[in-house]
Amino acid sequence: KRTRPSRKALTAVSLAAFVGFLALRGITGSMTSSILLNVLQLLILVAFCSLAIIFRVVNPADIQASEWLSPGPAAFLLPQEWRGVLLQAALSILLVVGFESIVSSGVAAENPQRDISRGLIVTLVVQGFLAYFLQYFAFQYALTTRAFPAGGLSASGAPLGDLAILIGNSLLMGN
């Protein structure tokens, strides 16, 4: 008896193919397509961070105060242990990923002396604030033990994905 693929499987395969197409387009496409892809990526990041913050503030899953891993919004600013500080320092090196794209696109700049330095500053602000600081804050603020019932955070293969599932189930009716 033949079984039909489920809608979720078809959606997952279609989405993976679409993301692959976008990645290829971002690499081989024009400057405009690269800018559009970066804007789309940042919009999705801001949308997830907004949902994570709303999840913590609204608390639709009735999570007790003892189940939140962060006691408040400012707690993530203070280092808890040196190992965590070193890990965050290592991850923050990823902020420089946008720098080589700015420098390599300098060939197309009308005034490279002015435009490349401005582009580097804008890249640092956008990636540093939006892509790193905001995501780190939202993740830490919304983190709860309910997202990782079996073995805790260290046992999870994808902590951000597990948290996204909990947020989707609680705020977006299982989506």
PDB file of C-alpha atoms in Angstrom:
ATOM      1  CA  LYS A   1       0.000   0.000   0.000  1.00  0.00           C
ATOM      2  CA  ARG A   2       1.417   3.384  -0.998  1.00  0.00           C
ATOM      3  CA  THR A   3       1.467   6.105   1.569  1.00  0.00           C
ATOM      4  CA  ARG A   4       1.217   9.751   0.640  1.00  0.00           C
ATOM      5  CA  PRO A   5       3.749  12.165   2.062  1.00  0.00           C
ATOM      6  CA  SER A   6       2.338  14.316   4.812  1.00  0.00           C
ATOM      7  CA  ARG A   7       1.747  18.035   4.393  1.00  0.00           C
ATOM      8  CA  LYS A   8       4.429  18.747   6.993  1.00  0.00           C
ATOM      9  CA  ALA A   9       6.992  16.698   5.059  1.00  0.00           C
ATOM     10  CA  LEU A  10       6.123  18.449   1.800  1.00  0.00           C
ATOM     11  CA  THR A  11       6.274  21.831   3.529  1.00  0.00           C
ATOM     12  CA  ALA A  12       9.675  21.000   5.046  1.00  0.00           C
ATOM     13  CA  VAL A  13      11.117  19.854   1.703  1.00  0.00           C
ATOM     14  CA  SER A  14       9.651  22.866  -0.122  1.00  0.00           C
ATOM     15  CA  LEU A  15      10.976  25.272   2.493  1.00  0.00           C
ATOM     16  CA  ALA A  16      14.434  23.658   2.395  1.00  0.00           C
ATOM     17  CA  ALA A  17      14.504  23.959  -1.410  1.00  0.00           C
ATOM     18  CA  PHE A  18      13.388  27.599  -1.209  1.00  0.00           C
ATOM     19  CA  VAL A  19      16.051  28.434   1.389  1.00  0.00           C
ATOM     20  CA  GLY A  20      18.658  26.688  -0.765  1.00  0.00           C
ATOM     21  CA  PHE A  21      17.541  28.759  -3.752  1.00  0.00           C
ATOM     22  CA  LEU A  22      17.776  31.948  -1.685  1.00  0.00           C
ATOM     23  CA  ALA A  23      21.266  31.021  -0.474  1.00  0.00           C
ATOM     24  CA  LEU A  24      22.407  30.348  -4.028  1.00  0.00           C
ATOM     25  CA  ARG A  25      20.814  33.590  -5.206  1.00  0.00           C
ATOM     26  CA  GLY A  26      22.548  35.490  -2.395  1.00  0.00           C
ATOM     27  CA  ILE A  27      25.920  34.093  -3.441  1.00  0.00           C
ATOM     28  CA  THR A  28      25.596  34.362  -7.220  1.00  0.00           C
ATOM     29  CA  GLY A  29      22.997  37.118  -7.524  1.00  0.00           C
ATOM     30  CA  SER A  30      23.165  40.853  -7.730  1.00  0.00           C
ATOM     31  CA  MET A  31      23.820  43.354  -4.958  1.00  0.00           C
ATOM     32  CA  THR A  32      20.068  44.060  -4.814  1.00  0.00           C
ATOM     33  CA  SER A  33      19.199  40.421  -4.152  1.00  0.00           C
ATOM     34  CA  SER A  34      21.877  40.272  -1.471  1.00  0.00           C
ATOM     35  CA  ILE A  35      20.437  43.353   0.242  1.00  0.00           C
ATOM     36  CA  LEU A  36      16.909  41.952   0.037  1.00  0.00           C
ATOM     37  CA  LEU A  37      18.027  38.650   1.558  1.00  0.00           C
ATOM     38  CA  ASN A  38      19.807  40.446   4.410  1.00  0.00           C
ATOM     39  CA  VAL A  39      16.739  42.588   5.101  1.00  0.00           C
ATOM     40  CA  LEU A  40      14.515  39.479   5.075  1.00  0.00           C
ATOM     41  CA  GLN A  41      16.871  37.691   7.469  1.00  0.00           C
ATOM     42  CA  LEU A  42      16.882  40.642   9.871  1.00  0.00           C
ATOM     43  CA  LEU A  43      13.089  40.979   9.731  1.00  0.00           C
ATOM     44  CA  ILE A  44      12.678  37.306  10.627  1.00  0.00           C
ATOM     45  CA  LEU A  45      15.174  37.726  13.460  1.00  0.00           C
ATOM     46  CA  VAL A  46      13.275  40.737  14.830  1.00  0.00           C
ATOM     47  CA  ALA A  47       9.966  38.843  14.505  1.00  0.00           C
ATOM     48  CA  PHE A  48      11.318  35.876  16.506  1.00  0.00           C
ATOM     49  CA  CYS A  49      12.841  38.135  19.147  1.00  0.00           C
ATOM     50  CA  SER A  50       9.547  40.004  19.473  1.00  0.00           C
ATOM     51  CA  LEU A  51       7.683  36.723  19.923  1.00  0.00           C
ATOM     52  CA  ALA A  52      10.200  35.584  22.552  1.00  0.00           C
ATOM     53  CA  ILE A  53       9.820  38.809  24.541  1.00  0.00           C
ATOM     54  CA  ILE A  54       6.017  38.684  24.239  1.00  0.00           C
ATOM     55  CA  PHE A  55       6.131  35.046  25.393  1.00  0.00           C
ATOM     56  CA  ARG A  56       7.937  36.060  28.576  1.00  0.00           C
ATOM     57  CA  VAL A  57       5.791  39.129  29.283  1.00  0.00           C
ATOM     58  CA  VAL A  58       2.403  37.542  28.505  1.00  0.00           C
ATOM     59  CA  ASN A  59       3.371  34.084  29.863  1.00  0.00           C
ATOM     60  CA  PRO A  60       0.675  32.110  28.002  1.00  0.00           C
ATOM     61  CA  ALA A  61       2.008  28.787  29.332  1.00  0.00           C
ATOM     62  CA  ASP A  62       1.600  29.883  32.996  1.00  0.00           C
ATOM     63  CA  ILE A  63       5.269  29.331  33.780  1.00  0.00           C
ATOM     64  CA  GLN A  64       6.179  29.775  37.436  1.00  0.00           C
ATOM     65  CA  ALA A  65       8.894  32.257  38.444  1.00  0.00           C
ATOM     66  CA  SER A  66      11.222  29.406  39.441  1.00  0.00           C
ATOM     67  CA  GLU A  67      11.015  27.882  35.942  1.00  0.00           C
ATOM     68  CA  TRP A  68      12.453  30.927  34.146  1.00  0.00           C
ATOM     69  CA  LEU A  69      16.220  30.631  33.723  1.00  0.00           C
ATOM     70  CA  SER A  70      16.662  34.400  33.759  1.00  0.00           C
ATOM     71  CA  PRO A  71      15.218  36.295  36.746  1.00  0.00           C
ATOM     72  CA  GLY A  72      14.675  39.497  34.788  1.00  0.00           C
ATOM     73  CA  PRO A  73      15.489  41.467  31.650  1.00  0.00           C
ATOM     74  CA  ALA A  74      18.829  42.845  32.898  1.00  0.00           C
ATOM     75  CA  ALA A  75      20.204  39.549  34.239  1.00  0.00           C
ATOM     76  CA  PHE A  76      21.761  38.541  30.922  1.00  0.00           C
ATOM     77  CA  LEU A  77      24.101  41.561  31.046  1.00  0.00           C
ATOM     78  CA  LEU A  78      25.959  40.292  34.101  1.00  0.00           C
ATOM     79  CA  PRO A  79      28.371  37.409  33.521  1.00  0.00           C
ATOM     80  CA  GLN A  80      27.513  34.315  35.524  1.00  0.00           C
ATOM     81  CA  GLU A  81      30.805  32.450  34.990  1.00  0.00           C
ATOM     82  CA  TRP A  82      34.025  32.903  33.022  1.00  0.00           C
ATOM     83  CA  ARG A  83      33.309  29.966  30.763  1.00  0.00           C
ATOM     84  CA  GLY A  84      30.162  31.728  29.539  1.00  0.00           C
ATOM     85  CA  VAL A  85      32.073  34.958  28.960  1.00  0.00           C
ATOM     86  CA  LEU A  86      34.652  33.110  26.874  1.00  0.00           C
ATOM     87  CA  LEU A  87      31.922  31.323  24.905  1.00  0.00           C
ATOM     88  CA  GLN A  88      30.175  34.607  24.127  1.00  0.00           C
ATOM     89  CA  ALA A  89      33.484  36.185  23.126  1.00  0.00           C
ATOM     90  CA  ALA A  90      34.097  33.293  20.731  1.00  0.00           C
ATOM     91  CA  LEU A  91      30.592  33.595  19.273  1.00  0.00           C
ATOM     92  CA  SER A  92      30.873  37.345  18.891  1.00  0.00           C
ATOM     93  CA  ILE A  93      33.656  36.836  16.359  1.00  0.00           C
ATOM     94  CA  LEU A  94      30.839  35.928  13.982  1.00  0.00           C
ATOM     95  CA  LEU A  95      29.995  39.639  13.941  1.00  0.00           C
ATOM     96  CA  VAL A  96      32.832  40.177  11.492  1.00  0.00           C
ATOM     97  CA  VAL A  97      31.119  38.021   8.855  1.00  0.00           C
ATOM     98  CA  GLY A  98      29.561  41.089   7.236  1.00  0.00           C
ATOM     99  CA  PHE A  99      32.839  42.962   7.010  1.00  0.00           C
ATOM    100  CA  GLU A 100      34.274  40.978   4.116  1.00  0.00           C
ATOM    101  CA  SER A 101      31.086  41.489   2.106  1.00  0.00           C
ATOM    102  CA  ILE A 102      31.354  45.255   2.625  1.00  0.00           C
ATOM    103  CA  VAL A 103      34.996  45.290   1.588  1.00  0.00           C
ATOM    104  CA  SER A 104      34.421  43.031  -1.425  1.00  0.00           C
ATOM    105  CA  SER A 105      31.539  45.215  -2.592  1.00  0.00           C
ATOM    106  CA  GLY A 106      33.826  48.250  -2.455  1.00  0.00           C
ATOM    107  CA  VAL A 107      34.510  47.756  -6.148  1.00  0.00           C
ATOM    108  CA  ALA A 108      30.949  48.903  -6.890  1.00  0.00           C
ATOM    109  CA  ALA A 109      31.125  51.920  -4.560  1.00  0.00           C
ATOM    110  CA  GLU A 110      31.032  55.362  -6.107  1.00  0.00           C
ATOM    111  CA  ASN A 111      33.281  56.781  -3.384  1.00  0.00           C
ATOM    112  CA  PRO A 112      35.135  53.831  -1.789  1.00  0.00           C
ATOM    113  CA  GLN A 113      37.065  56.023   0.688  1.00  0.00           C
ATOM    114  CA  ARG A 114      33.831  57.219   2.268  1.00  0.00           C
ATOM    115  CA  ASP A 115      31.391  54.383   1.535  1.00  0.00           C
ATOM    116  CA  ILE A 116      33.431  51.416   2.785  1.00  0.00           C
ATOM    117  CA  SER A 117      34.081  52.962   6.203  1.00  0.00           C
ATOM    118  CA  ARG A 118      30.408  53.932   6.548  1.00  0.00           C
ATOM    119  CA  GLY A 119      29.363  50.456   5.453  1.00  0.00           C
ATOM    120  CA  LEU A 120      31.612  48.880   8.075  1.00  0.00           C
ATOM    121  CA  ILE A 121      30.123  51.036  10.848  1.00  0.00           C
ATOM    122  CA  VAL A 122      26.554  50.269   9.736  1.00  0.00           C
ATOM    123  CA  THR A 123      27.406  46.552   9.542  1.00  0.00           C
ATOM    124  CA  LEU A 124      28.798  46.605  13.063  1.00  0.00           C
ATOM    125  CA  VAL A 125      25.722  48.372  14.426  1.00  0.00           C
ATOM    126  CA  VAL A 126      23.219  46.189  12.585  1.00  0.00           C
ATOM    127  CA  GLN A 127      24.941  42.869  13.243  1.00  0.00           C
ATOM    128  CA  GLY A 128      26.074  43.794  16.728  1.00  0.00           C
ATOM    129  CA  PHE A 129      22.754  45.138  17.939  1.00  0.00           C
ATOM    130  CA  LEU A 130      20.120  43.308  15.898  1.00  0.00           C
ATOM    131  CA  ALA A 131      21.752  40.035  15.044  1.00  0.00           C
ATOM    132  CA  TYR A 132      23.644  39.426  18.273  1.00  0.00           C
ATOM    133  CA  PHE A 133      22.535  41.574  21.194  1.00  0.00           C
ATOM    134  CA  LEU A 134      18.792  41.437  20.482  1.00  0.00           C
ATOM    135  CA  GLN A 135      18.754  37.701  19.763  1.00  0.00           C
ATOM    136  CA  TYR A 136      20.869  36.909  22.809  1.00  0.00           C
ATOM    137  CA  PHE A 137      18.639  39.062  25.026  1.00  0.00           C
ATOM    138  CA  ALA A 138      15.384  37.591  23.685  1.00  0.00           C
ATOM    139  CA  PHE A 139      16.641  34.007  23.969  1.00  0.00           C
ATOM    140  CA  GLN A 140      17.910  34.453  27.526  1.00  0.00           C
ATOM    141  CA  TYR A 141      14.805  36.370  28.606  1.00  0.00           C
ATOM    142  CA  ALA A 142      12.368  33.745  27.259  1.00  0.00           C
ATOM    143  CA  LEU A 143      14.410  30.706  28.290  1.00  0.00           C
ATOM    144  CA  THR A 144      12.491  28.352  30.553  1.00  0.00           C
ATOM    145  CA  THR A 145      12.996  24.839  31.836  1.00  0.00           C
ATOM    146  CA  ARG A 146       9.765  23.795  30.090  1.00  0.00           C
ATOM    147  CA  ALA A 147      11.429  24.128  26.698  1.00  0.00           C
ATOM    148  CA  PHE A 148      13.870  21.346  27.608  1.00  0.00           C
ATOM    149  CA  PRO A 149      12.052  18.735  29.679  1.00  0.00           C
ATOM    150  CA  ALA A 150      14.400  15.810  28.988  1.00  0.00           C
ATOM    151  CA  GLY A 151      17.884  16.523  30.331  1.00  0.00           C
ATOM    152  CA  GLY A 152      17.806  20.299  30.327  1.00  0.00           C
ATOM    153  CA  LEU A 153      19.442  22.854  28.074  1.00  0.00           C
ATOM    154  CA  SER A 154      22.745  20.991  27.735  1.00  0.00           C
ATOM    155  CA  ALA A 155      20.977  17.871  26.422  1.00  0.00           C
ATOM    156  CA  SER A 156      19.208  19.761  23.645  1.00  0.00           C
ATOM    157  CA  GLY A 157      20.595  19.530  20.138  1.00  0.00           C
ATOM    158  CA  ALA A 158      18.896  22.778  19.141  1.00  0.00           C
ATOM    159  CA  PRO A 159      18.023  24.951  22.164  1.00  0.00           C
ATOM    160  CA  LEU A 160      16.777  27.844  20.045  1.00  0.00           C
ATOM    161  CA  GLY A 161      14.596  25.460  18.038  1.00  0.00           C
ATOM    162  CA  ASP A 162      13.169  23.894  21.201  1.00  0.00           C
ATOM    163  CA  LEU A 163      12.330  27.335  22.549  1.00  0.00           C
ATOM    164  CA  ALA A 164      10.776  28.309  19.192  1.00  0.00           C
ATOM    165  CA  ILE A 165       8.539  25.216  19.362  1.00  0.00           C
ATOM    166  CA  LEU A 166       7.379  26.139  22.871  1.00  0.00           C
ATOM    167  CA  ILE A 167       6.702  29.733  21.790  1.00  0.00           C
ATOM    168  CA  GLY A 168       4.871  28.565  18.654  1.00  0.00           C
ATOM    169  CA  ASN A 169       2.744  26.133  20.624  1.00  0.00           C
ATOM    170  CA  SER A 170       1.901  28.726  23.275  1.00  0.00           C
ATOM    171  CA  LEU A 171       1.483  31.934  21.257  1.00  0.00           C
ATOM    172  CA  LEU A 172       0.759  30.814  17.713  1.00  0.00           C
ATOM    173  CA  MET A 173      -1.661  27.910  18.311  1.00  0.00           C
ATOM    174  CA  GLY A 174       0.868  25.195  17.550  1.00  0.00           C
ATOM    175  CA  ASN A 175       2.507  26.820  14.530  1.00  0.00           C
TER     176      ASN A 175
END
